[in-house]
Each structure stands twice: as structure tokens, then as C-alpha cells.
mmCIF file of C-alpha atoms in Angstrom:
data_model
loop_
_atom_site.group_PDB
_atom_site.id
_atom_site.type_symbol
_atom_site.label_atom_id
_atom_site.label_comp_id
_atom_site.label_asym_id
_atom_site.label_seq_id
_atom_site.Cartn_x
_atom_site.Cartn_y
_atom_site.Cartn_z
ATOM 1 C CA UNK A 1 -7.511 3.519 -11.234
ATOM 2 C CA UNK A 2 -3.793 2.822 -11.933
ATOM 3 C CA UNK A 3 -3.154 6.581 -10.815
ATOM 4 C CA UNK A 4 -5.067 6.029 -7.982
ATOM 5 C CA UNK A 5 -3.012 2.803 -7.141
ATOM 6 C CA UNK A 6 0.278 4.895 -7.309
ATOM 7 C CA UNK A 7 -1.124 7.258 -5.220
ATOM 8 C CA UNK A 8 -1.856 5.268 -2.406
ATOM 9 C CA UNK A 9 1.724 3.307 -2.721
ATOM 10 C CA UNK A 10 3.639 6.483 -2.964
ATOM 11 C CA UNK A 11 2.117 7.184 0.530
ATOM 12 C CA UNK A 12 2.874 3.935 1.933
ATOM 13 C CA UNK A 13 6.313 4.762 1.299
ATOM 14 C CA UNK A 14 6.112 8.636 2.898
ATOM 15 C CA UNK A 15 4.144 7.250 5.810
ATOM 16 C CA UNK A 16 6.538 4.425 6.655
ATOM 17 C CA UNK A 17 9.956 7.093 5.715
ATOM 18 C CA UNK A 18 8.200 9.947 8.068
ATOM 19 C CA UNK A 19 7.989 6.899 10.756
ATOM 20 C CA UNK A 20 11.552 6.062 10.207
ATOM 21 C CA UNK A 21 13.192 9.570 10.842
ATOM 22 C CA UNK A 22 11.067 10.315 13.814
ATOM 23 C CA UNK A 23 12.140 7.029 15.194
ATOM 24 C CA UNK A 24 15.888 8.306 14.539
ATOM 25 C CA UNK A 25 15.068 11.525 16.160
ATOM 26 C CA UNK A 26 13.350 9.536 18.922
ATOM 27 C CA UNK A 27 16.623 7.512 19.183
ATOM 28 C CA UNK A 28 18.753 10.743 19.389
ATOM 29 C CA UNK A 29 17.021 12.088 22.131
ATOM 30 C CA UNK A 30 16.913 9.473 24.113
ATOM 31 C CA UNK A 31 20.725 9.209 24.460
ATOM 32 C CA UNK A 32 20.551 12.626 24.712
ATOM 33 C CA UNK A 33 18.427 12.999 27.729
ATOM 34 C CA UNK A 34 20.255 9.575 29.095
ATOM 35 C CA UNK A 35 24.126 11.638 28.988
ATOM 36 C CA UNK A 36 22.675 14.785 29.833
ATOM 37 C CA UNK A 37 21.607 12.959 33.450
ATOM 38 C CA UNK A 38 17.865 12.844 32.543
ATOM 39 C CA UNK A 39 17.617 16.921 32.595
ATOM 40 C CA UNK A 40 15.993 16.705 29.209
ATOM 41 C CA UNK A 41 12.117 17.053 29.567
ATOM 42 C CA UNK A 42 10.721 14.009 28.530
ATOM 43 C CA UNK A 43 8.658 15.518 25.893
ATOM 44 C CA UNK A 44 11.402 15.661 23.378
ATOM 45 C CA UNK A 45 11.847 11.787 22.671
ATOM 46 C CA UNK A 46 8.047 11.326 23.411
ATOM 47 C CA UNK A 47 7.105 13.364 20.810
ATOM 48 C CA UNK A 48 9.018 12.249 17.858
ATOM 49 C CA UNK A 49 8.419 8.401 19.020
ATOM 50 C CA UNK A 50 4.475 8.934 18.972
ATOM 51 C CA UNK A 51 4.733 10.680 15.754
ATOM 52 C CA UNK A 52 6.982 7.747 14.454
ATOM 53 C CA UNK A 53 5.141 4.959 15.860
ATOM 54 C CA UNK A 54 1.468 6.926 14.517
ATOM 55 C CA UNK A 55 3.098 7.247 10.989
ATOM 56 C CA UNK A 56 3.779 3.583 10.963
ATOM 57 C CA UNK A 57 0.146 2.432 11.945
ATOM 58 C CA UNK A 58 -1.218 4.618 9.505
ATOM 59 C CA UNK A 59 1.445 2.860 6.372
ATOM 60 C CA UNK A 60 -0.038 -0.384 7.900
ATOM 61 C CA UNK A 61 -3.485 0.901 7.086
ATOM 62 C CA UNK A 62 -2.637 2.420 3.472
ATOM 63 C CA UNK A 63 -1.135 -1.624 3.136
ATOM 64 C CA UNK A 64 -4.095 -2.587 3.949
ATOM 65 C CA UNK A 65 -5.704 -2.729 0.287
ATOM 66 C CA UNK A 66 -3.297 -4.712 -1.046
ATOM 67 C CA UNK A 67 -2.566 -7.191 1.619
ATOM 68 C CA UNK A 68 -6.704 -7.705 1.480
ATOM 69 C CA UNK A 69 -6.421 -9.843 -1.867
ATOM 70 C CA UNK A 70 -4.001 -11.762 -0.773
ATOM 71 C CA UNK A 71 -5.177 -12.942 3.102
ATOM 72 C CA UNK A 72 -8.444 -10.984 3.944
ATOM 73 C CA UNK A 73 -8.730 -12.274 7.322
ATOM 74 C CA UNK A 74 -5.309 -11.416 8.220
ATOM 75 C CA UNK A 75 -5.501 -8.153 6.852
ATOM 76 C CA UNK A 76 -8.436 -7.210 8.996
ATOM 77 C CA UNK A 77 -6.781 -8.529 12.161
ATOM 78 C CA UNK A 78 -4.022 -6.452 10.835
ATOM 79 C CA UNK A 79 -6.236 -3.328 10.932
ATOM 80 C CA UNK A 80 -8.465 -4.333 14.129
ATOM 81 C CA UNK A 81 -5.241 -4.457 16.034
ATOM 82 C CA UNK A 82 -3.761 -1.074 14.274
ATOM 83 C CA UNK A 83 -6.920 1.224 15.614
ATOM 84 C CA UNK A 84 -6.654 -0.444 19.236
ATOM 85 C CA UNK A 85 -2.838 0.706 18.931
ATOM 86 C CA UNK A 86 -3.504 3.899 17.408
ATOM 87 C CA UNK A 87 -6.678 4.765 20.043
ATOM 88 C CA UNK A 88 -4.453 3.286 23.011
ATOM 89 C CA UNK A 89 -1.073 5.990 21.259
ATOM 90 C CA UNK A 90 -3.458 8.921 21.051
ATOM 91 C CA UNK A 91 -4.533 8.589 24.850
ATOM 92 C CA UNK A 92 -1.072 7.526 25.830
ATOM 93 C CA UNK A 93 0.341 10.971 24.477
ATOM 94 C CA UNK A 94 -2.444 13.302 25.454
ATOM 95 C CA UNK A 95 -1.624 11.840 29.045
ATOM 96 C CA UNK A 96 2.510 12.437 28.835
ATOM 97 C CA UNK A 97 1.633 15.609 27.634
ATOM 98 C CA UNK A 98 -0.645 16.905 30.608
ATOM 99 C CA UNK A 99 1.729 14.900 32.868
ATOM 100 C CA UNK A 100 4.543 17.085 31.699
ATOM 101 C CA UNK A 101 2.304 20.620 31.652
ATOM 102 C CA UNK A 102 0.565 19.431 34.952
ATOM 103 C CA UNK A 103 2.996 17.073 37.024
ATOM 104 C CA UNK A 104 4.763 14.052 36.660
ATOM 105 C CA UNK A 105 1.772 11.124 36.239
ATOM 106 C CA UNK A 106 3.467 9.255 33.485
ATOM 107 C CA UNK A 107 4.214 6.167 35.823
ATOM 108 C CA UNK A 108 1.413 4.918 37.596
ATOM 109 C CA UNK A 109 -1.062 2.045 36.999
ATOM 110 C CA UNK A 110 -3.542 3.847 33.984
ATOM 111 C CA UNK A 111 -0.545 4.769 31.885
ATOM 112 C CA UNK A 112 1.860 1.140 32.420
ATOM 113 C CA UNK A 113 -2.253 -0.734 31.020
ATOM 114 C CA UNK A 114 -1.824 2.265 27.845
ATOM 115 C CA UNK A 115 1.421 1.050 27.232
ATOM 116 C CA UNK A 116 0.548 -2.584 27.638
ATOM 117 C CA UNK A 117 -2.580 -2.546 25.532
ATOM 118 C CA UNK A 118 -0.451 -0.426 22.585
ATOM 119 C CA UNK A 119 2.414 -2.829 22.420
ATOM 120 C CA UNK A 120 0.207 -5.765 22.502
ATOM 121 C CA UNK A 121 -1.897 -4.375 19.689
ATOM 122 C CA UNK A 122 0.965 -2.702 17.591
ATOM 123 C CA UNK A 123 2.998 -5.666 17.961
ATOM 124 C CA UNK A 124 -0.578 -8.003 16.582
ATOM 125 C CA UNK A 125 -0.667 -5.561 13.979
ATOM 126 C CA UNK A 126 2.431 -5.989 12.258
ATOM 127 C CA UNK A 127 2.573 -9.712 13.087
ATOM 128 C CA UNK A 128 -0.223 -9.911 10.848
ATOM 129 C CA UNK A 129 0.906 -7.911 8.231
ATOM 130 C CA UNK A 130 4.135 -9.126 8.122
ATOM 131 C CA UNK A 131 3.146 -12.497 7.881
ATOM 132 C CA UNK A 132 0.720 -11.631 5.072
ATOM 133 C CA UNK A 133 3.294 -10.089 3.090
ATOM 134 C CA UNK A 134 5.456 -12.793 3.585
ATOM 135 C CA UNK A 135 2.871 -15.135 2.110
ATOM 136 C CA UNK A 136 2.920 -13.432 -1.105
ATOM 137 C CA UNK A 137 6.372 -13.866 -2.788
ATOM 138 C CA UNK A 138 6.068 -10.206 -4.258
ATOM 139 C CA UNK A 139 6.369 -8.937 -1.213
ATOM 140 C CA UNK A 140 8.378 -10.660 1.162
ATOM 141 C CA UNK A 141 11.198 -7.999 1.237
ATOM 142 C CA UNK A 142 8.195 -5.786 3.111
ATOM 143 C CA UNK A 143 7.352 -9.012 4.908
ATOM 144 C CA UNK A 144 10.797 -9.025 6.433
ATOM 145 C CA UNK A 145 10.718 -5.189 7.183
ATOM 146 C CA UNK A 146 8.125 -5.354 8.991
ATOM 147 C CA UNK A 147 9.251 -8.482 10.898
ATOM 148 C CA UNK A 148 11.886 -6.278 12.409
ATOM 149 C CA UNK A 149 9.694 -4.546 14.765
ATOM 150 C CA UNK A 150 8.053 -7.699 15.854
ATOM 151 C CA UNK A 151 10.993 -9.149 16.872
ATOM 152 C CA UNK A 152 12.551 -6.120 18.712
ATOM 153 C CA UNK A 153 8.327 -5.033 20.758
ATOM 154 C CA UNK A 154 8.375 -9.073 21.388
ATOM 155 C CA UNK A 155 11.911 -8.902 23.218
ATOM 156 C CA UNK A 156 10.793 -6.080 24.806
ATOM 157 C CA UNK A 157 7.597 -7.487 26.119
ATOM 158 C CA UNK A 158 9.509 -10.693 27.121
ATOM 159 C CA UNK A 159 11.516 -8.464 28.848
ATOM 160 C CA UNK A 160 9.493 -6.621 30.781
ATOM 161 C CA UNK A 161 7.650 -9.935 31.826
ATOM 162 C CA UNK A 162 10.524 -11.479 33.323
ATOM 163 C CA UNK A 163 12.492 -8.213 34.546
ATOM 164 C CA UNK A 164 9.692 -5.609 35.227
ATOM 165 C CA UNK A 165 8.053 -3.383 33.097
ATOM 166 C CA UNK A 166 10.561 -0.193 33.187
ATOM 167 C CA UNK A 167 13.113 -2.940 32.684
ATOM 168 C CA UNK A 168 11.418 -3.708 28.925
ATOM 169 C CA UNK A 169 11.291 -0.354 27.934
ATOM 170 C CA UNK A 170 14.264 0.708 28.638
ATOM 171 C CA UNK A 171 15.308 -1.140 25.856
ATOM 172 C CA UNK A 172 14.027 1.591 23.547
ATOM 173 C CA UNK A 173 17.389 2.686 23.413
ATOM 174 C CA UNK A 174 18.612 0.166 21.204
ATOM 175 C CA UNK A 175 15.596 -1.490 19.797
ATOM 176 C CA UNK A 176 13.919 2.220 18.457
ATOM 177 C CA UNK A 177 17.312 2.749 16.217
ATOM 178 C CA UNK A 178 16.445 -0.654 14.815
ATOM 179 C CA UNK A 179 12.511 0.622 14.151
ATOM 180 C CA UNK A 180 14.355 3.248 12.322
ATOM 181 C CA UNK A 181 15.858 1.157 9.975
ATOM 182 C CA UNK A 182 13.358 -1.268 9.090
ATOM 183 C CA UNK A 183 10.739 1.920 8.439
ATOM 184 C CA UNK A 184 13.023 3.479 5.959
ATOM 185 C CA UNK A 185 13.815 -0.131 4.821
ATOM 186 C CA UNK A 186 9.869 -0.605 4.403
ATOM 187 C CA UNK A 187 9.820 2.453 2.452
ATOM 188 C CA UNK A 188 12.409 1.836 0.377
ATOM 189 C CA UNK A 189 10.852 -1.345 -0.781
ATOM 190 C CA UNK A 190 7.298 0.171 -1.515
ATOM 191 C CA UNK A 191 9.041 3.213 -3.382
ATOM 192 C CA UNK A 192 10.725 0.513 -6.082
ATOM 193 C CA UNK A 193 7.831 -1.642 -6.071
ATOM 194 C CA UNK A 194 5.716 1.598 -7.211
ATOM 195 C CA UNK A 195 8.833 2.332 -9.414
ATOM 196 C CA UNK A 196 8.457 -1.040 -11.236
ATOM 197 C CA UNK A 197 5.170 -0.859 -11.332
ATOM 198 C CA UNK A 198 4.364 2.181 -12.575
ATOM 199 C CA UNK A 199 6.966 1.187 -15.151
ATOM 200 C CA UNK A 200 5.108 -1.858 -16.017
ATOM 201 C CA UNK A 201 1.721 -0.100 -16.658
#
């Protein structure tokens, strides 16, 4: 059981780091493809963001068992709102990538509700497992990781409600860099909680 337990940390802490370095790559390319007058196909930030942003629903998920004992009702909000992101992410990116192999379809009314319904549901998903995590005093470094994204997908949405919708995503530019550094931050913490635990046993 206890092996099994360090198991499952260990890939919290891969799942959240491969989120975090696809989310740098993402970053990259997206100043790339913004200096390089927007002759980059869009495929090269899309990919590494939907990797990123995957990687990150599935940490949530392999959370999951341990936020359960502390606040089961959050924790399966938390993982409600995680498949509605992760459903609405794997539609969103078969779509970009037929838009790019087939013609430019990426901006009409379908794919603007995809985006709406994933931000909405990844942004519910870590509200509810940050806040769990911030309940239990263990685990309130992760609680604040994983605040980080809330606050930057809620300025965003804000954003795009008062300025238009291309308007909030463009802030991906600065706000993705900052997803970067709370996933690795998020992994870091699991990774020395496993440490110390593993110790302990």
C-alpha cells in the first residue's frame, strides 16, 4: 500500500512538471509566432499548450485520492469539472488540428463555446482543488500553486467579458509563463512531500 501511495505521488509530480514545460514551450512559441508577424502555423503553440493544460487535468485527477479524505464533496466537483475540461480540450484540439490540415475554422461560434466551456470547467476544477488543499494545513503550499492558475483563467475570463473574447486570450502571452511556474512549483511541492514521506515510513 505505502508503495502504491508513492507511486501515485511520484506521478502527481511528473504530470504537473510535464504540464509545466509544455506550458514554457507554449509560452516560447507564442512570442515566437507574435515577432515572426504571425507566419508561424498555429499548431506549434497549440500543441504544447493542449499537452500542458491535459497533463495538468490529469495531476488534478491523480490528487484526487488524497484531497477525497479531506473534503469529498469538493474533490468530486474537482473531478466533475476536470472531465468536462478534459472532454471540451480533446474536441477543442481535434478541431485546431483539422482547421489547420483543412482550412482556417478555428474562430467561429462552435470553437469560441469549446473554449468557453474548457475555461469555465478547468478554471472550477482547480478552484476546487485548490481550495481543498488549502483547507488542509499539509498542503497549502499545493493549495497556493494551484491558486495561481485560478487567478491568471479568472483575469482572463474577466477580460474577455468586458473587452471581447480574442481580447481575453490574448493574454496567454503573459498569463501561460505564469501556468508554467506554478506547475513546476506544484511539482516541486508533491516531489518533497513524497520525499518526506517516504522518509517517514
Amino acid at each position: 500500500m505505502k508503495n502504491t501511495d508513492h507511486t501515485t505521488k511520484q506521478w502527481d509530480a511528473r504530470f504537473f512538471l510535464m504540464a509545466g514545460g509544455c506550458m514554457l514551450i507554449n509560452t516560447l512559441c507564442l512570442w515566437a509566432r507574435h515577432f515572426s508577424g504571425y507566419q508561424l502555423s498555429i499548431l506549434w503553440p497549440a500543441i504544447p499548450a493542449i499537452i500542458g493544460l491535459g497533463a495538468s487535468v490529469l495531476g488534478l485527477y491523480a490528487l484526487y485520492p488524497r484531497i477525497v479524505l479531506h473534503t469529498p464533496r469538493l474533490a468530486k466537483w474537482g473531478a466533475g469539472f476536470a472531465l468536462s475540461s478534459l472532454v471540451a480540450l480533446s474536441i477543442g484540439a481535434c478541431w485546431v488540428i483539422a482547421s489547420a490540415l483543412l482550412g482556417d475554422a478555428t474562430r467561429g461560434v462552435g470553437m469560441q463555446a469549446l473554449i468557453g466551456v474548457f475555461m469555465i470547467a478547468m478554471v472550477g476544477a482547480f478552484i476546487c482543488n485548490a481550495i481543498a488543499c488549502l483547507r488542509d494545513p499539509a498542503s497549502r503550499a499545493l493549495g497556493l500553486a494551484l491558486s495561481i492558475p485560478v487567478v491568471c483563467w479568472s483575469l482572463m475570463l474577466l477580460v474577455g467579458m468586458l473587452y471581447g473574447a480574442e481580447m481575453g486570450l490574448s493574454l496567454d502571452f503573459y498569463t501561460n509563463g505564469l501556468l508554467a511556474l506554478a506547475f513546476v512549483w506544484a511539482s516541486r511541492v508533491i516531489r518533497s512531500d513524497t520525499v518526506v514521506g517516504s522518509q517517514v515510513a
